[in-house]
Short mmCIF file of C-alpha atoms and ligand atoms in Angstrom, two decimals:
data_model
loop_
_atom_site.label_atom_id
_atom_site.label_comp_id
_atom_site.label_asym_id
_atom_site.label_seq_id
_atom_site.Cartn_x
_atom_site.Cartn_y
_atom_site.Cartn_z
CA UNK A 24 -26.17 49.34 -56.38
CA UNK A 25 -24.05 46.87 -57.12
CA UNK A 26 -22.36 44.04 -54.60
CA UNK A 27 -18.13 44.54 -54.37
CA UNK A 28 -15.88 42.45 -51.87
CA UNK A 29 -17.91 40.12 -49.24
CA UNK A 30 -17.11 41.99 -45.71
CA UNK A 31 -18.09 39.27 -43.73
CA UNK A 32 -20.01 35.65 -43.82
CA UNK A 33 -21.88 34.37 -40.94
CA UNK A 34 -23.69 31.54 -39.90
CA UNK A 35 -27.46 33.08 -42.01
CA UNK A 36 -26.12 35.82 -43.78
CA UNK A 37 -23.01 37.67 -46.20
CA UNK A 38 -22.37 40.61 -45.93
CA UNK A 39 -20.84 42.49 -49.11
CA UNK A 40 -19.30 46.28 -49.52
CA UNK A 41 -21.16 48.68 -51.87
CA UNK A 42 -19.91 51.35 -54.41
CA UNK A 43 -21.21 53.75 -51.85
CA UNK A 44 -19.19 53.51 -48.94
CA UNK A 45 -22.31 54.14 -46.43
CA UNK A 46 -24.54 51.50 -47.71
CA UNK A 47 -23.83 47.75 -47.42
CA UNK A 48 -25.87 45.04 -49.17
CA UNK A 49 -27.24 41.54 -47.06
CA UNK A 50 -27.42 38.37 -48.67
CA UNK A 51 -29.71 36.12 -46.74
CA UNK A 52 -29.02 32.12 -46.90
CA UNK A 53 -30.78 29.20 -46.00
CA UNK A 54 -28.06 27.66 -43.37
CA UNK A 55 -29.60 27.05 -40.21
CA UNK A 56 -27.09 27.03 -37.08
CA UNK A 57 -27.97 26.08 -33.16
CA UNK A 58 -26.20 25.62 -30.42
CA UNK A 59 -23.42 28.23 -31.12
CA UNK A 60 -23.23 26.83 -34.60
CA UNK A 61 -22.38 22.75 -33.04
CA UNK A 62 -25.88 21.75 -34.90
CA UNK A 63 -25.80 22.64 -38.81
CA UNK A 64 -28.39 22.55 -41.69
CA UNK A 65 -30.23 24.08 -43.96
CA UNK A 66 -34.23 25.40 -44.02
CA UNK A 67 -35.57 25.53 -47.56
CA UNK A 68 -36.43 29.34 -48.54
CA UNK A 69 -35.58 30.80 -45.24
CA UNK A 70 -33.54 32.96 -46.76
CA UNK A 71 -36.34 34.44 -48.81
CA UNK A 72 -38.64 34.67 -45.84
CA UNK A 73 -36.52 35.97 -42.88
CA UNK A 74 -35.31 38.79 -45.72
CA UNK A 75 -38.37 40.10 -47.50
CA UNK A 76 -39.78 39.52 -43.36
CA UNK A 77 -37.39 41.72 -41.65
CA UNK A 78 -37.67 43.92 -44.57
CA UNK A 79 -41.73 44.75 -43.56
CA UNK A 80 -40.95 44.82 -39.96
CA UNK A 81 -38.55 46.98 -39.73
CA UNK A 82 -40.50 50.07 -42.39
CA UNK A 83 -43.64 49.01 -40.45
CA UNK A 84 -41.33 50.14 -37.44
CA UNK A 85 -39.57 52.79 -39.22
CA UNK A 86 -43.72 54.26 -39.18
CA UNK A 87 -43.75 53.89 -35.60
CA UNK A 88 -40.79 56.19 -34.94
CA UNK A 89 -38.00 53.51 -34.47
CA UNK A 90 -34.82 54.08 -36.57
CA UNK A 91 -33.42 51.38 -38.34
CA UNK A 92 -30.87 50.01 -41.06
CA UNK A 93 -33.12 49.36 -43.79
CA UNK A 94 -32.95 51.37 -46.84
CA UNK A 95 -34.16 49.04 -49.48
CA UNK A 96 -35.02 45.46 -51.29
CA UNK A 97 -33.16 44.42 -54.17
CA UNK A 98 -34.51 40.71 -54.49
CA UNK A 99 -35.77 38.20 -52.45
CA UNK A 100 -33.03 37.48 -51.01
CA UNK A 101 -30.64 40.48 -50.95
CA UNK A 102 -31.22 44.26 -48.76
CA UNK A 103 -29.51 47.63 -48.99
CA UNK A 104 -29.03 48.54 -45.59
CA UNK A 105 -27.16 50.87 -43.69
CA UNK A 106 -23.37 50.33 -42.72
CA UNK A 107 -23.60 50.68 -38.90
CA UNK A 108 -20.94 49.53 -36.19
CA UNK A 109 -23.38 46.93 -34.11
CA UNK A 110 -22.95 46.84 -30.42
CA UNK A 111 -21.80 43.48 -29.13
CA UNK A 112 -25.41 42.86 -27.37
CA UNK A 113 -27.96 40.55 -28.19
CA UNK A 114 -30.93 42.10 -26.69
CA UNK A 115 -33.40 39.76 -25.86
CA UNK A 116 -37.25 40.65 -25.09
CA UNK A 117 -39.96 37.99 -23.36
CA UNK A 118 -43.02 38.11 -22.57
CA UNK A 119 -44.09 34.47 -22.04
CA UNK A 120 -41.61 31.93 -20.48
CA UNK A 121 -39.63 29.98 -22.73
CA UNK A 122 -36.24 28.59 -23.88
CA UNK A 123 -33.49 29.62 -21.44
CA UNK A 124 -35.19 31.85 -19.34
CA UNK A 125 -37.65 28.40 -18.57
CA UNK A 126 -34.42 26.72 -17.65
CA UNK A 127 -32.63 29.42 -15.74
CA UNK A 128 -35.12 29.97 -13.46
CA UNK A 129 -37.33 26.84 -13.48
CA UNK A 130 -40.46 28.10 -14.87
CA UNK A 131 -42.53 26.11 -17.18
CA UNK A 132 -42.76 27.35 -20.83
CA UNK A 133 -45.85 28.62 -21.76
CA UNK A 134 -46.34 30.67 -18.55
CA UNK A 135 -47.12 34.38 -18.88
CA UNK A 136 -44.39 36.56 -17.53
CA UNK A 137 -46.10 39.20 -15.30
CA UNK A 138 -44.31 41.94 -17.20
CA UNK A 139 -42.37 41.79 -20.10
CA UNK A 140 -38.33 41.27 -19.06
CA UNK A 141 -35.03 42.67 -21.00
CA UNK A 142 -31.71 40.87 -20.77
CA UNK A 143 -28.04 40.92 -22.72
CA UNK A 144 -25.82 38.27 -23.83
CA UNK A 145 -22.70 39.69 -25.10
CA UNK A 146 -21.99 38.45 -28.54
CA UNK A 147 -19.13 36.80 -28.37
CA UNK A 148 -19.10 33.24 -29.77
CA UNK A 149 -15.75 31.71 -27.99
CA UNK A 150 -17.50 32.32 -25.00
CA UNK A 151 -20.61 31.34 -25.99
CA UNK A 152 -22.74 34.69 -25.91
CA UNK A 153 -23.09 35.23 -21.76
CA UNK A 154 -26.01 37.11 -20.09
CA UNK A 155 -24.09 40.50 -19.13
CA UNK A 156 -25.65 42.95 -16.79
CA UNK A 157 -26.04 46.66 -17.30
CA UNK A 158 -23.12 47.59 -15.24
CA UNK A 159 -21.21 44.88 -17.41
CA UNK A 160 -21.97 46.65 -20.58
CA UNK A 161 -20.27 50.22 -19.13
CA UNK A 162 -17.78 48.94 -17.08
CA UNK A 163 -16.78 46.96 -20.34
CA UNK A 164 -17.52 50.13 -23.03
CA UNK A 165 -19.56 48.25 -25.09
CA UNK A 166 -21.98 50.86 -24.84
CA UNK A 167 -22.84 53.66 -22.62
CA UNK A 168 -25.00 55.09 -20.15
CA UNK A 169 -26.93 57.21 -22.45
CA UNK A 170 -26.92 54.77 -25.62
CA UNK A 171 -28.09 51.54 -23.09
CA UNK A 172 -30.92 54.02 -22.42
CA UNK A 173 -32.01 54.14 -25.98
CA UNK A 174 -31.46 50.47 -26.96
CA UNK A 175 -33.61 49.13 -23.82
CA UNK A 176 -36.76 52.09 -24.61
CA UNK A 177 -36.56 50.72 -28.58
CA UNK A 178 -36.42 47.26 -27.36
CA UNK A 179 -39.90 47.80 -25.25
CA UNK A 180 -41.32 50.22 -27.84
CA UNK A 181 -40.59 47.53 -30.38
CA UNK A 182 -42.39 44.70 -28.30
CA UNK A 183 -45.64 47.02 -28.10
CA UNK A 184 -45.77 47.33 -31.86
CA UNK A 185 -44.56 43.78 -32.54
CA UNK A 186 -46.78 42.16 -30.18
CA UNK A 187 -49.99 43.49 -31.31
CA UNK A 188 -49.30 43.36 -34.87
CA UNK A 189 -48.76 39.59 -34.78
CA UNK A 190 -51.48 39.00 -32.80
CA UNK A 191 -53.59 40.00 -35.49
CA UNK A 192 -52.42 37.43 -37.30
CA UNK A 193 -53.28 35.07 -34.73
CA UNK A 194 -49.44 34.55 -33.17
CA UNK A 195 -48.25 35.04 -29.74
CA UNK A 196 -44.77 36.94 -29.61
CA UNK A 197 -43.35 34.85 -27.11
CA UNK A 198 -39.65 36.39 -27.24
CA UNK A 199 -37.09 37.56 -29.51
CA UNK A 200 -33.74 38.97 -29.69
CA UNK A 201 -32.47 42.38 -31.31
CA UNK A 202 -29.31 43.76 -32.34
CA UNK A 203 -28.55 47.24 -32.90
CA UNK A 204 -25.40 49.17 -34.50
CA UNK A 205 -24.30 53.13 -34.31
CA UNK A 206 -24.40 55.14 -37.36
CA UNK A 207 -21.40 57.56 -38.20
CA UNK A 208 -23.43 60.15 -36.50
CA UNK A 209 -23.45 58.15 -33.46
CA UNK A 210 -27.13 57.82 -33.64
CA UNK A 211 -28.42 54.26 -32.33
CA UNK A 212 -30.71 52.48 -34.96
CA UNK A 213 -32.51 48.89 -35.16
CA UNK A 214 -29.56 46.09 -37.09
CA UNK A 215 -29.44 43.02 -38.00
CA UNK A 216 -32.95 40.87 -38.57
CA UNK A 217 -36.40 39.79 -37.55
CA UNK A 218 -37.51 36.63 -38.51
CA UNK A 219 -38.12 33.30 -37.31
CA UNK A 220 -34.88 32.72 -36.52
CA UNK A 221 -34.82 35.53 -33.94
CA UNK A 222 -38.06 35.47 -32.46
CA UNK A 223 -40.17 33.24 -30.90
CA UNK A 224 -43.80 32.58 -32.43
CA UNK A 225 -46.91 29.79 -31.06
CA UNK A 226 -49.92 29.79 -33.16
CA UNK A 227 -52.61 31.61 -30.76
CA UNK A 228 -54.90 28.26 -31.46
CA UNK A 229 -52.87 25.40 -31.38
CA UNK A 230 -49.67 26.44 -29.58
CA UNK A 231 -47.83 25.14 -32.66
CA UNK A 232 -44.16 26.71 -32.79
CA UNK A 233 -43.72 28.68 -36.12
CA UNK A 234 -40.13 29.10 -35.72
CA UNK A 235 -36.99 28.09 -35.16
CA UNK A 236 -37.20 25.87 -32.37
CA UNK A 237 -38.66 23.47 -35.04
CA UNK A 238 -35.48 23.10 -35.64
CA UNK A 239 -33.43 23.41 -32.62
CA UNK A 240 -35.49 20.73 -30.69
CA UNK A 241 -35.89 18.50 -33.95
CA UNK A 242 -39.46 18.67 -34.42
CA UNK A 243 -39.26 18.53 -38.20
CA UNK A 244 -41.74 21.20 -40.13
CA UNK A 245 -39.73 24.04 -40.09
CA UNK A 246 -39.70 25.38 -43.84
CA UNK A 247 -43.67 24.91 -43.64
CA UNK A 248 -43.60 26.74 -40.21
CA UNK A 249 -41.51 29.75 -41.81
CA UNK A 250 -43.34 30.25 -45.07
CA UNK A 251 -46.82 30.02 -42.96
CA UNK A 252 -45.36 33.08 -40.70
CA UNK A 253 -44.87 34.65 -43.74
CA UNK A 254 -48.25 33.33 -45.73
CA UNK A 255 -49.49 35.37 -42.40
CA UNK A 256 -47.90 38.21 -42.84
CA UNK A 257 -47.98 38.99 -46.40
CA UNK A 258 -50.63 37.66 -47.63
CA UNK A 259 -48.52 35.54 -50.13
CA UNK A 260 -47.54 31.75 -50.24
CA UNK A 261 -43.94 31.12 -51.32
P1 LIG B 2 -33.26 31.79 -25.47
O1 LIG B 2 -34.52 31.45 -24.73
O2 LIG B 2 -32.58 30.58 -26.05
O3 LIG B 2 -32.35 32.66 -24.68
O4 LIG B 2 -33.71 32.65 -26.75
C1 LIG B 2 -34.41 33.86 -26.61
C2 LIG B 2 -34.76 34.42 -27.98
O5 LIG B 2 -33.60 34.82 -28.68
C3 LIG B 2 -35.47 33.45 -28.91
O6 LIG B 2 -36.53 34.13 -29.56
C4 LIG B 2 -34.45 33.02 -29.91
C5 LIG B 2 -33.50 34.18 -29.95
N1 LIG B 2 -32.10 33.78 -30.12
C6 LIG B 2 -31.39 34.28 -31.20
O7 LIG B 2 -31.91 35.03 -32.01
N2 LIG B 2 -30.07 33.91 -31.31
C7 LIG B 2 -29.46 33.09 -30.44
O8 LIG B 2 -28.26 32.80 -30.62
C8 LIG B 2 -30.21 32.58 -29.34
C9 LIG B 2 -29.58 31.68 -28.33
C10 LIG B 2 -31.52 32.97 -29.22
N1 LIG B 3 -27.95 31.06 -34.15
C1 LIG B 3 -27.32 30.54 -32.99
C2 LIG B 3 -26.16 29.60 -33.32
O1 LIG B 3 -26.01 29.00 -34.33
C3 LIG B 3 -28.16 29.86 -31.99
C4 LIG B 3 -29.65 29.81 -32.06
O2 LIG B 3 -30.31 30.54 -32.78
O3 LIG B 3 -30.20 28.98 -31.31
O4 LIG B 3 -25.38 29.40 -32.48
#
């Protein structure tokens, strides 16, 4: 598999054609964005940890019955995945108050939501990614009825499995976001990533953020915080 013309660059990853023209190769980098990309810089080997990262998440949800892009590793940094059209939804899953849902609706962070919640921003970055309802989503086509269905039953399914598995390894899923694409057969199947970047972890101990929002809130740490995740998860220190 070799990489041809870059498709696309965004803000953590390129994107490049293959020879095949099903199959697309990611290249993860280390750029960190926030704030709809208005604070910039760069986390040492988060490339390397929110690929080979996503990379067991997504076969260890693959075994669970969830479809996904995956299809395989070719280094640390670069995956053979799937060439899907994503629907324009960030899907976002919480089960402990934090971030914007704290803000929007005045609850402190760190308090238990009394079931897990589901919302969509639409990802659109001149308009900064807005929360868009259900009736949104059809009325707009982005997706429909049927295919809403499926994305919001994968997006609890996948918060059962995630939740328990990182508990093991002594982290509290707070909340995370998901993207999923359509493959030429129309069926829906798990996109993008799962990393720090994308989800929300505390240490179960200490409360100590392990992700991203080192970053975002300038709390300094954040390569250490990323390769612990994945010192967790693997087994391995990077
Ligand atoms: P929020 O509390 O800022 O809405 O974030 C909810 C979750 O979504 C959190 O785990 C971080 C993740 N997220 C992204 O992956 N991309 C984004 O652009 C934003 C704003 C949040
Ligand atoms: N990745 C997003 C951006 O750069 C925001 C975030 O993750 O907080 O805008």
């Amino acid at each position: 598999m070799r990489k041809l013309k870059m498709l696309y660059e965004g803000k953590a990853k390129k994107v490049f054609e293959t020879d095949s023209p099903d199959l697309l190769i990611v290249e993860y980098k280390d750029d960190a964005t926030a704030f709809d990309g208005k604070k910039k810089g760069t986390i040492a080997n988060k490339g390397v940890v929110n690929n080979r990262m996503t990379n067991i998440l997504m076969q260890l949800l693959e075994k669970e019955g969830i479809p996904t892009h995956y299809v395989k590793e070719i280094s640390d940094r670069e995956t053979v995945v799937k060439k899907v059209s994503i629907i324009p939804l960030e899907v976002i899953v919480r089960n402990i108050a934090a971030g914007s849902f704290s803000k929007r609706f005045g609850v402190e962070e760190g308090t238990p939501l009394k079931q897990p919640s589901l919302e969509y921003s639409y990802k659109n970055d001149t308009l900064g990614d807005p929360m868009i309802n259900d009736y949104h989503i059809l009325a707009l086509g982005l997706a429909t009825k049927d295919e809403l269905g499926t994305v919001s039953e994968y997006a609890f399914k996948i918060n059962d499995i995630l939740k328990s598995h990182f508990l093991k390894l002594n982290i509290q899923l707070v909340d995370f976001k998901l993207e999923f694409g359509k493959t030429t057969d129309g069926d829906i199947v798990l996109a993008d990533e799962i990393s720090p970047d994308t989800c929300r972890f505390w240490d179960v101990s200490t409360g100590e953020k392990l992700d991203k929002d080192r970053f975002r809130r300038d709390l300094g740490g954040e390569s250490e915080a990323y390769r612990e995740v994945f010192r967790r998860l693997t087994g391995q220190s990077l």
